[in-house]
Each structure stands twice: as C-alpha cells, then as structure tokens.
Tab-separated table of C-alpha atoms and ligand atoms in Angstrom:
chain	number	residue	atom	x	y	z
A	504	MET	CA	0.000	0.000	0.000
A	505	MET	CA	2.736	2.388	1.027
A	506	MET	CA	4.617	1.461	-2.092
A	507	LEU	CA	1.594	2.364	-4.208
A	508	VAL	CA	1.291	5.797	-2.548
A	509	PHE	CA	5.007	6.318	-3.064
A	510	LEU	CA	4.695	5.493	-6.739
A	511	GLN	CA	1.752	7.857	-7.104
A	512	VAL	CA	3.842	10.643	-5.573
A	513	LEU	CA	6.639	9.902	-8.017
A	514	GLY	CA	4.149	10.084	-10.848
A	515	ASP	CA	4.846	6.537	-11.784
A	516	SER	CA	3.676	5.397	-15.157
A	517	ASN	CA	3.973	1.707	-14.412
A	518	LEU	CA	1.304	1.475	-11.821
A	519	PHE	CA	-0.204	-1.375	-13.759
A	520	ILE	CA	2.948	-3.496	-13.490
A	521	THR	CA	3.112	-2.861	-9.759
A	522	LEU	CA	-0.514	-3.815	-9.344
A	523	MET	CA	0.137	-6.988	-11.311
A	524	ASN	CA	3.094	-7.718	-9.046
A	525	TYR	CA	0.952	-7.373	-5.952
A	526	ALA	CA	-1.815	-9.458	-7.460
A	527	VAL	CA	0.598	-12.302	-8.254
A	528	ILE	CA	2.099	-12.132	-4.756
A	529	THR	CA	-1.394	-12.167	-3.212
A	530	ILE	CA	-2.387	-15.235	-5.219
A	531	ILE	CA	0.861	-17.034	-4.350
A	532	PHE	CA	0.358	-16.147	-0.694
A	533	TYR	CA	-3.222	-17.353	-0.724
A	534	PHE	CA	-2.110	-20.799	-1.819
A	535	LEU	CA	0.926	-20.851	0.453
A	536	LEU	CA	-0.966	-19.604	3.505
A	537	LYS	CA	-1.345	-22.994	5.172
A	538	LYS	CA	2.288	-23.864	4.600
A	539	TYR	CA	3.322	-20.402	5.723
A	540	HIS	CA	1.600	-20.880	9.089
A	541	SER	CA	3.509	-24.088	9.717
A	542	LEU	CA	6.903	-22.475	9.070
A	543	LEU	CA	9.297	-21.473	11.840
A	544	LEU	CA	9.675	-17.775	12.503
A	545	ASN	CA	13.068	-17.337	10.829
A	546	LYS	CA	11.855	-19.215	7.739
A	547	LYS	CA	8.792	-16.939	7.580
A	548	LEU	CA	11.006	-13.856	7.711
A	549	MET	CA	13.297	-15.309	5.047
A	550	LEU	CA	10.367	-16.079	2.767
A	551	LEU	CA	8.853	-12.624	3.147
A	552	SER	CA	12.217	-10.955	2.527
A	553	THR	CA	12.780	-13.038	-0.597
A	554	ILE	CA	9.374	-12.166	-1.997
A	555	TYR	CA	9.890	-8.533	-1.146
A	556	CYS	CA	13.334	-8.508	-2.810
A	557	PHE	CA	11.675	-9.915	-5.881
A	558	ILE	CA	9.264	-6.951	-5.925
A	559	VAL	CA	12.144	-4.497	-5.517
A	560	LEU	CA	14.059	-6.205	-8.306
A	561	THR	CA	11.202	-5.905	-10.761
A	562	ARG	CA	10.772	-2.231	-9.780
A	563	THR	CA	14.457	-1.575	-10.354
A	564	MET	CA	14.325	-3.271	-13.709
A	565	THR	CA	11.358	-1.137	-14.727
A	566	LEU	CA	13.148	2.028	-13.634
A	567	VAL	CA	16.277	1.044	-15.574
A	568	LYS	CA	14.217	0.224	-18.621
A	569	ASN	CA	12.530	3.624	-18.489
A	570	ASN	CA	15.849	5.434	-17.982
A	571	LEU	CA	14.851	6.616	-14.548
A	572	THR	CA	18.049	5.466	-12.861
A	573	GLU	CA	18.169	8.582	-10.654
A	574	GLN	CA	15.117	7.261	-8.814
A	575	ILE	CA	16.781	3.984	-7.909
A	576	LEU	CA	18.466	5.326	-4.777
A	577	GLU	CA	15.226	6.833	-3.497
A	578	MET	CA	13.433	3.618	-4.169
A	579	ALA	CA	16.145	1.541	-2.507
A	580	ILE	CA	15.971	3.621	0.676
A	581	PHE	CA	12.211	3.482	0.701
A	582	SER	CA	12.263	-0.274	0.075
A	583	ILE	CA	14.648	-0.913	2.943
A	584	VAL	CA	12.468	1.102	5.326
A	585	THR	CA	9.358	-0.765	4.143
A	586	LEU	CA	11.075	-4.137	4.497
A	587	ILE	CA	12.180	-3.378	8.046
A	588	THR	CA	8.655	-2.217	8.930
A	589	LEU	CA	7.175	-5.318	7.368
A	590	LEU	CA	9.493	-7.639	9.287
A	591	LEU	CA	8.811	-5.794	12.535
A	592	VAL	CA	5.066	-6.129	12.025
A	593	VAL	CA	5.424	-9.857	11.354
A	594	LEU	CA	7.527	-10.232	14.504
A	595	LEU	CA	4.923	-8.340	16.499
A	596	ILE	CA	2.070	-10.493	15.194
A	597	GLU	CA	3.988	-13.707	15.890
A	598	ASN	CA	4.755	-12.538	19.400
A	599	LEU	CA	1.119	-11.696	20.026
A	600	ASN	CA	-0.033	-15.081	18.693
A	601	HIS	CA	2.424	-16.813	20.981
A	602	GLN	CA	1.162	-14.870	23.996
A	603	ILE	CA	-2.455	-15.697	23.180
A	604	GLN	CA	-1.616	-19.385	22.833
A	605	LEU	CA	0.203	-19.427	26.166
A	606	GLN	CA	-2.737	-17.762	27.869
A	607	ARG	CA	-5.155	-20.241	26.336
A	608	GLU	CA	-3.036	-23.156	27.523
A	609	LEU	CA	-2.794	-21.724	31.009
A	610	ARG	CA	-6.548	-21.285	31.216
A	611	ARG	CA	-7.094	-24.820	29.968
A	612	SER	CA	-4.734	-26.354	32.504
A	613	GLU	CA	-6.306	-24.345	35.337
A	614	LYS	CA	-9.719	-25.586	34.279
A	615	MET	CA	-8.412	-29.146	34.051
A	616	ASN	CA	-7.066	-28.990	37.608
A	617	VAL	CA	-10.413	-27.953	39.050
A	618	ILE	CA	-12.246	-30.543	36.995
A	619	SER	CA	-9.823	-33.312	37.954
A	620	GLN	CA	-10.357	-32.683	41.646
A	621	LEU	CA	-14.109	-32.441	41.278
A	622	ALA	CA	-14.309	-35.540	39.113
A	623	ALA	CA	-12.169	-37.556	41.512
A	624	SER	CA	-14.288	-36.822	44.551
A	625	VAL	CA	-17.673	-37.219	42.883
A	626	ALA	CA	-16.739	-40.338	40.913
A	627	HIS	CA	-15.339	-42.097	43.958
A	628	GLU	CA	-18.398	-41.334	46.059
A	629	VAL	CA	-20.820	-42.498	43.386
A	630	ARG	CA	-18.934	-45.616	42.331
A	631	ASN	CA	-19.256	-47.399	45.656
A	632	PRO	CA	-23.075	-47.318	45.972
A	633	LEU	CA	-23.335	-48.306	42.298
A	634	THR	CA	-21.206	-51.393	42.926
A	635	THR	CA	-23.477	-52.362	45.819
A	636	VAL	CA	-26.628	-51.937	43.733
A	637	ASN	CA	-25.050	-53.955	40.932
A	638	GLY	CA	-24.178	-56.781	43.356
A	639	PHE	CA	-27.688	-57.037	44.811
A	640	LEU	CA	-29.293	-56.963	41.371
A	641	GLN	CA	-27.013	-59.829	40.312
A	642	LEU	CA	-28.290	-61.781	43.328
A	643	ILE	CA	-31.950	-61.032	42.596
A	644	ILE	CA	-31.698	-62.039	38.953
A	645	ARG	CA	-30.413	-65.484	39.998
A	646	ASP	CA	-33.514	-66.027	42.146
A	647	ASP	CA	-35.885	-68.607	40.605
A	648	ASN	CA	-38.995	-66.967	42.095
A	649	ILE	CA	-39.011	-63.898	39.875
A	650	THR	CA	-41.137	-63.657	36.757
A	651	GLU	CA	-39.796	-63.271	33.230
A	652	LYS	CA	-41.062	-59.693	33.156
A	653	GLN	CA	-39.195	-58.834	36.345
A	654	ARG	CA	-36.048	-60.478	34.948
A	655	ASN	CA	-36.381	-58.237	31.921
A	656	TYR	CA	-36.622	-55.125	34.067
A	657	ILE	CA	-33.558	-56.151	36.030
A	658	ASP	CA	-31.642	-56.752	32.802
A	659	ILE	CA	-32.443	-53.222	31.655
A	660	THR	CA	-31.491	-51.825	35.072
A	661	LEU	CA	-28.178	-53.683	34.947
A	662	SER	CA	-27.298	-52.419	31.500
A	663	GLU	CA	-28.135	-48.828	32.477
A	664	LEU	CA	-26.050	-49.304	35.599
A	665	ASN	CA	-23.170	-50.485	33.433
A	666	ARG	CA	-23.485	-47.349	31.356
A	667	ALA	CA	-23.382	-45.203	34.483
A	668	GLN	CA	-20.316	-47.088	35.634
A	669	SER	CA	-18.510	-46.597	32.351
A	670	ILE	CA	-19.265	-42.870	32.455
A	671	ILE	CA	-17.839	-42.708	35.948
A	672	ASN	CA	-14.760	-44.601	34.834
A	673	ASP	CA	-14.310	-41.942	32.142
A	674	TYR	CA	-14.424	-39.225	34.765
A	675	LEU	CA	-12.012	-41.151	36.957
A	676	SER	CA	-9.471	-41.356	34.141
A	677	LEU	CA	-9.799	-37.608	33.855
A	678	ALA	CA	-8.830	-37.349	37.494
A	679	LYS	CA	-5.956	-39.806	37.409
A	680	PRO	CA	-2.659	-38.200	38.335
A	681	ASN	CA	-0.262	-38.005	35.419
A	682	ASN	CA	2.347	-40.427	36.654
A	683	SER	CA	1.459	-43.692	34.976
A	684	SER	CA	4.411	-45.894	34.099
A	685	THR	CA	5.412	-46.252	30.467
A	686	GLN	CA	6.420	-49.362	28.582
A	687	LEU	CA	7.330	-50.458	25.084
A	688	ILE	CA	4.155	-50.780	23.022
A	689	ASN	CA	3.660	-52.259	19.600
A	690	ILE	CA	1.038	-49.790	18.416
A	691	SER	CA	0.370	-51.788	15.220
A	692	GLU	CA	-0.837	-54.652	17.389
A	693	GLU	CA	-2.884	-52.474	19.716
A	694	LEU	CA	-4.516	-50.733	16.775
A	695	ALA	CA	-5.413	-54.024	15.092
A	696	LYS	CA	-6.871	-55.331	18.364
A	697	THR	CA	-8.930	-52.179	18.858
A	698	VAL	CA	-10.319	-52.371	15.334
A	699	GLU	CA	-11.264	-55.993	16.010
A	700	LEU	CA	-12.941	-54.950	19.246
A	701	MET	CA	-15.025	-52.411	17.360
A	702	THR	CA	-16.257	-54.811	14.663
A	703	SER	CA	-19.414	-55.511	16.666
A	704	TYR	CA	-20.380	-51.845	16.252
A	705	THR	CA	-19.218	-51.468	12.677
A	706	ASN	CA	-20.999	-54.627	11.539
A	707	ILE	CA	-24.321	-53.612	13.055
A	708	GLN	CA	-24.085	-50.112	11.610
A	709	ASN	CA	-22.899	-51.332	8.221
A	710	ILE	CA	-19.642	-49.423	8.326
A	711	GLU	CA	-16.873	-50.598	6.047
A	712	VAL	CA	-13.506	-50.553	7.779
A	713	GLU	CA	-10.345	-50.226	5.736
A	714	THR	CA	-6.982	-50.585	7.395
A	715	SER	CA	-3.456	-49.863	6.293
A	716	ILE	CA	-1.259	-50.502	9.289
A	717	GLU	CA	2.503	-50.868	8.983
A	718	LYS	CA	3.865	-53.704	11.095
A	719	LEU	CA	6.081	-53.298	14.160
A	720	LEU	CA	5.524	-49.652	15.014
A	721	PHE	CA	6.848	-49.105	18.520
A	722	ILE	CA	6.231	-46.273	20.949
A	723	ASN	CA	6.820	-45.598	24.595
A	724	GLY	CA	3.603	-45.308	26.592
A	725	ASN	CA	1.029	-46.889	28.806
A	726	LYS	CA	-0.863	-49.693	27.082
A	727	ASP	CA	-4.231	-49.029	28.743
A	728	GLU	CA	-4.034	-45.322	28.029
A	729	ILE	CA	-3.087	-45.776	24.390
A	730	LYS	CA	-5.923	-48.231	23.969
A	731	GLN	CA	-8.303	-45.767	25.574
A	732	VAL	CA	-7.233	-43.056	23.112
A	733	LEU	CA	-7.720	-45.365	20.119
A	734	ILE	CA	-11.095	-46.625	21.365
A	735	ASN	CA	-12.355	-43.102	22.135
A	736	ILE	CA	-11.434	-41.716	18.729
A	737	ILE	CA	-12.647	-44.730	16.742
A	738	LYS	CA	-15.883	-44.827	18.746
A	739	ASN	CA	-16.448	-41.141	18.055
A	740	ALA	CA	-15.919	-41.787	14.346
A	741	ILE	CA	-18.415	-44.672	14.399
A	742	GLU	CA	-20.933	-42.565	16.319
A	743	ALA	CA	-20.442	-39.702	13.856
A	744	ILE	CA	-21.043	-41.942	10.834
A	745	GLY	CA	-24.187	-43.509	12.244
A	746	ASN	CA	-25.334	-46.041	9.688
A	747	ASP	CA	-23.608	-46.868	6.384
A	748	GLY	CA	-20.231	-45.360	5.895
A	749	MET	CA	-16.488	-45.780	5.674
A	750	LEU	CA	-13.825	-45.816	8.310
A	751	MET	CA	-10.168	-45.687	7.308
A	752	ILE	CA	-7.434	-46.544	9.762
A	753	GLU	CA	-3.813	-45.973	8.874
A	754	ALA	CA	-0.576	-46.205	10.796
A	755	PHE	CA	2.917	-45.543	9.549
A	756	SER	CA	6.305	-44.380	10.629
A	757	LYS	CA	7.770	-41.154	9.300
A	758	GLU	CA	10.999	-39.572	10.450
A	759	ASN	CA	11.020	-39.902	14.239
A	760	ASN	CA	7.273	-40.109	14.580
A	761	ILE	CA	4.611	-42.772	14.486
A	762	THR	CA	1.445	-41.464	12.880
A	763	VAL	CA	-2.017	-42.950	13.338
A	764	LYS	CA	-4.760	-41.569	11.092
A	765	ILE	CA	-8.423	-42.266	11.715
A	766	THR	CA	-10.704	-41.003	8.959
A	767	ASP	CA	-14.482	-41.200	8.782
A	768	ASN	CA	-16.917	-40.020	6.146
A	769	GLY	CA	-19.396	-38.771	8.735
A	770	PRO	CA	-21.024	-35.336	8.887
A	771	GLY	CA	-17.803	-33.499	9.812
A	772	MET	CA	-17.525	-30.462	12.062
A	773	THR	CA	-17.746	-26.706	11.643
A	774	LYS	CA	-14.743	-24.517	12.500
A	775	GLU	CA	-16.486	-23.543	15.715
A	776	GLN	CA	-17.096	-27.162	16.734
A	777	LEU	CA	-13.497	-27.992	15.856
A	778	SER	CA	-12.225	-25.300	18.179
A	779	LYS	CA	-14.298	-26.719	21.026
A	780	ILE	CA	-13.444	-30.413	20.873
A	781	GLY	CA	-11.306	-31.574	23.755
A	782	THR	CA	-12.815	-28.943	26.036
A	783	PRO	CA	-14.080	-30.793	29.130
A	784	PHE	CA	-17.787	-31.640	28.878
A	785	TYR	CA	-18.183	-30.375	25.310
A	786	SER	CA	-20.508	-32.820	23.578
A	787	THR	CA	-23.116	-32.580	20.858
A	788	LYS	CA	-24.583	-35.991	21.664
A	789	ASP	CA	-27.680	-36.661	23.759
A	790	LYS	CA	-25.909	-39.293	25.786
A	791	GLY	CA	-22.377	-37.893	25.442
A	792	THR	CA	-20.152	-36.952	28.357
A	793	GLY	CA	-17.727	-34.751	26.441
A	794	VAL	CA	-14.894	-36.307	28.385
A	795	GLY	CA	-13.515	-38.743	25.777
A	796	LEU	CA	-11.437	-36.338	23.724
A	797	THR	CA	-10.329	-34.359	26.770
A	798	ILE	CA	-8.717	-37.554	28.040
A	799	CYS	CA	-7.228	-38.331	24.617
A	800	PHE	CA	-5.595	-34.915	24.350
A	801	GLN	CA	-4.315	-35.222	27.907
A	802	ILE	CA	-2.770	-38.672	27.365
A	803	ILE	CA	-1.133	-37.809	24.048
A	804	GLU	CA	0.215	-34.532	25.390
A	805	GLN	CA	1.767	-36.434	28.285
A	806	LEU	CA	3.577	-38.695	25.817
A	807	LYS	CA	4.925	-35.615	24.010
A	808	GLY	CA	2.809	-36.340	20.974
A	809	SER	CA	0.116	-34.343	19.235
A	810	ILE	CA	-3.415	-34.727	17.900
A	811	GLU	CA	-4.474	-32.775	14.833
A	812	VAL	CA	-8.009	-32.797	13.546
A	813	GLU	CA	-9.077	-32.012	9.998
A	814	SER	CA	-12.762	-31.834	9.272
A	815	ALA	CA	-15.066	-30.665	6.525
A	816	ILE	CA	-18.841	-30.442	6.778
A	817	GLY	CA	-20.494	-33.139	4.686
A	818	LYS	CA	-17.199	-34.868	3.932
A	819	GLY	CA	-15.880	-36.237	7.192
A	820	THR	CA	-13.211	-35.989	9.804
A	821	THR	CA	-9.618	-37.150	10.190
A	822	PHE	CA	-7.866	-37.476	13.517
A	823	ILE	CA	-4.078	-37.504	13.155
A	824	ILE	CA	-2.205	-38.766	16.186
A	825	LYS	CA	1.554	-38.305	16.168
A	826	LEU	CA	3.736	-39.955	18.782
A	827	PRO	CA	7.497	-40.039	19.159
A	828	ARG	CA	8.905	-43.321	17.895
A	829	TYR	CA	10.411	-45.622	20.529
A	830	GLN	CA	14.111	-44.914	20.903
A	831	PRO	CA	16.002	-47.839	22.400
A	832	PRO	CA	18.263	-46.710	25.232
A	833	SER	CA	21.741	-46.351	23.776
A	834	THR	CA	24.008	-49.223	24.767
A	835	ILE	CA	27.622	-48.293	25.152
B	2277	ADP	N1	-15.229	-38.124	14.132
B	2277	ADP	C1	-16.019	-37.112	14.512
B	2277	ADP	N2	-16.881	-36.530	13.635
B	2277	ADP	C2	-17.690	-35.520	14.010
B	2277	ADP	N3	-17.724	-35.000	15.254
B	2277	ADP	C3	-16.902	-35.515	16.185
B	2277	ADP	C4	-16.001	-36.594	15.869
B	2277	ADP	N4	-15.295	-36.894	16.986
B	2277	ADP	C5	-15.731	-36.052	17.950
B	2277	ADP	N5	-16.702	-35.228	17.490
B	2277	ADP	C6	-17.391	-34.159	18.254
B	2277	ADP	O1	-16.674	-33.924	19.452
B	2277	ADP	C7	-17.539	-34.020	20.572
B	2277	ADP	C8	-16.768	-34.459	21.787
B	2277	ADP	O2	-16.344	-35.800	21.699
B	2277	ADP	P1	-15.997	-36.595	23.025
B	2277	ADP	O3	-15.053	-35.773	23.845
B	2277	ADP	O4	-15.550	-37.968	22.679
B	2277	ADP	O5	-17.371	-36.639	23.809
B	2277	ADP	P2	-18.698	-37.487	23.478
B	2277	ADP	O6	-18.324	-38.569	22.517
B	2277	ADP	O7	-19.102	-38.022	24.812
B	2277	ADP	O8	-19.678	-36.508	22.923
B	2277	ADP	C9	-18.633	-34.956	20.133
B	2277	ADP	O9	-19.822	-34.750	20.853
B	2277	ADP	C10	-18.787	-34.592	18.653
B	2277	ADP	O10	-19.619	-33.462	18.505
B	2278	MG	MG1	-16.668	-39.845	22.661
C-alpha cells in the first residue's frame, strides 16, 4: 500500500505493473498460507524478505528500462524502510499469537485442575453405591422366584447401571494423576486389536472398515491409556457416521514419529465445533459426556505427541495422532 502511494507521488507510469506484481504475490500467498503458518519464525522472515526482494528487483528493472536510474536510490531507501517495517510487524504479530496461545493453555490447565479434583471426589463417592446396587441386582436375577417380566426389568437396570459405571470410569481417568508408568508398546498390534474390538459396532451399523497398518511400530507409553485413546477416537468416528459409511485406519512411521490416522466419512464439524473439541464436557450428543477427547488430548500430550483434527462439513473428519517413535536406550 505504502509502495503504491510512493509510486503515485513519483508520478509513476507503471502502476499497472506494480498492481500486477501485488496481485501475483497475493495469489501465491493465498495458496501458500497454510504452509506459511507451519513455518518457523526465521523461515517466515526469510520467505517474506525473498518475496519482497523480488518486488524491488522488478521495480528496479522497470526504472532502468525507463531510464529513470536517478530514482533507484530513493526507491532503494524506501524499500529498505518498508522491508524493516514489514518484518517488525510480522515479529509483532507472531509474538502476540504466541502470547495468546500461552494464555489459552494456562486457562485450559487451570480448568483441568479444578475438573480433575471435582471428578475424583464425585466419581469415587458415586462408584461405591453403584457397585453395591449392581451386586444385589445380580443376586436377585439369579432367584428362581421372579417372573420373566421382572427379569427383563432387572436386565435393563443392569445395562443402564453399566453405562453409568462406564461414564464414571471416564471421569475417573480424567482425574488420574499423570504419573502412569510407560512401557514399550507395539502400536500396530494395539490398533489391530482395537479395530477388532469395534467390529461388533461397525458390523451392526454397516460401516466398512479399511486398514493400512505398517507392522512393528513401537512407541513408549502406557498400554491401557493408548488403547483408551484409540477406542475413544474410533468410537467417536463410528458414532459420527451412524449407519452406512467408511472408516479408514492408517498407521505408519515417518521420520522420528509414528502417525495414526483415523478417517471417517461422517457429517464433519464446523470450525467452531473444531475449536471446542477436547474442552471438558463439550458434547453434541444426547448421551455424550464430552470427556472422551479431553482424556485423549491429555494422554497424548503427556507422551509428548500431538493430535491434529481435519474436518469438513459433509465430507468427514480425520484425527491424526503423532507420537514419538520408541528410541532404544543407547548401549555403550
Ligand atoms: N469423528 C467425529 N466426527 C464428528 N464430530 C466428532 C467426531 N469426533 C468427535 N466429534 C465431536 O466432538 C464431541 C466431543 O467428543 P468426546 O469428547 O468424545 O465426547 P462425546 O463422545 O461423549 O460426545 C462430540 O460430541 C462430537 O460433537
Ligand atoms: Mg466420545
């Protein structure tokens, strides 16, 4: 913009070329935007400087071509000032983004602490009476004197009780202190087992499951926790699809990471929904707890991994779990 004003002041005749330049840069930037965001700060600055130098170069060439060499010095000074301003602005924005992210993380961990304590106390208190009720119902159902109808009612009560217990177990995992021991895990095996475990759901709901799992992918972690993450995410995908659909499960090793990708062709999520997932108690389901993904994020974070989610409305959702590959302790 400043450049355009500057050119106007100079009475530039090549405004069109400049505009074209900016248009091309804008289009390139539009397509590179996603990649640009994933770059490190120094790479971003390098890229911007290179593109800017390219603009300056074309301007210089135009000036030389039009025999306006006396303007080159002016333009050079102006360009340097603009470049410095541009880089400073980028630095400022990056700094601000970083601050916002830190604040968000702090708020999240504060919230998690409160929730963990609350969940621990409530879940413990409720679990004991539920176990007692479950025990007595088991005794009653074995009694020969009850009618078939009564047996039916007790069956329903037991299954609802089981549901309540599994919800409470979810909350208890939320409250578990983060000091579980880690071991060597063959994630290929765990993933295959989990998929097998889920076939009862996928068969009933007519969901086709495709797998592409590399063999012998090892990570460091806690087996139960990893399984819980896989089950939670796959179950969410199955619940999202409903009836008739496709579930794709991939696992591979790349650089020092093991990547697990779980893709469904369900309804997908809006940007707003995407920003909320993992927040404790956020659920769009009637019978959802909104705890599943919170636990997943917590477990993966603890293992120094990451979960990325890509989703498009009407197309589906992909969960990408990245975990550091198992590094055998160096033997000297
Ligand atoms: N694969 C998916 N497709 C669409 N929405 C999803 C998917 N996975 C999770 N979600 C959304 O994230 C919310 C939170 O998930 P979760 O923490 O597991 O809680 P719950 O399953 O109990 O609702 C879900 O209610 C749903 O709206
Ligand atoms: Mg869930």
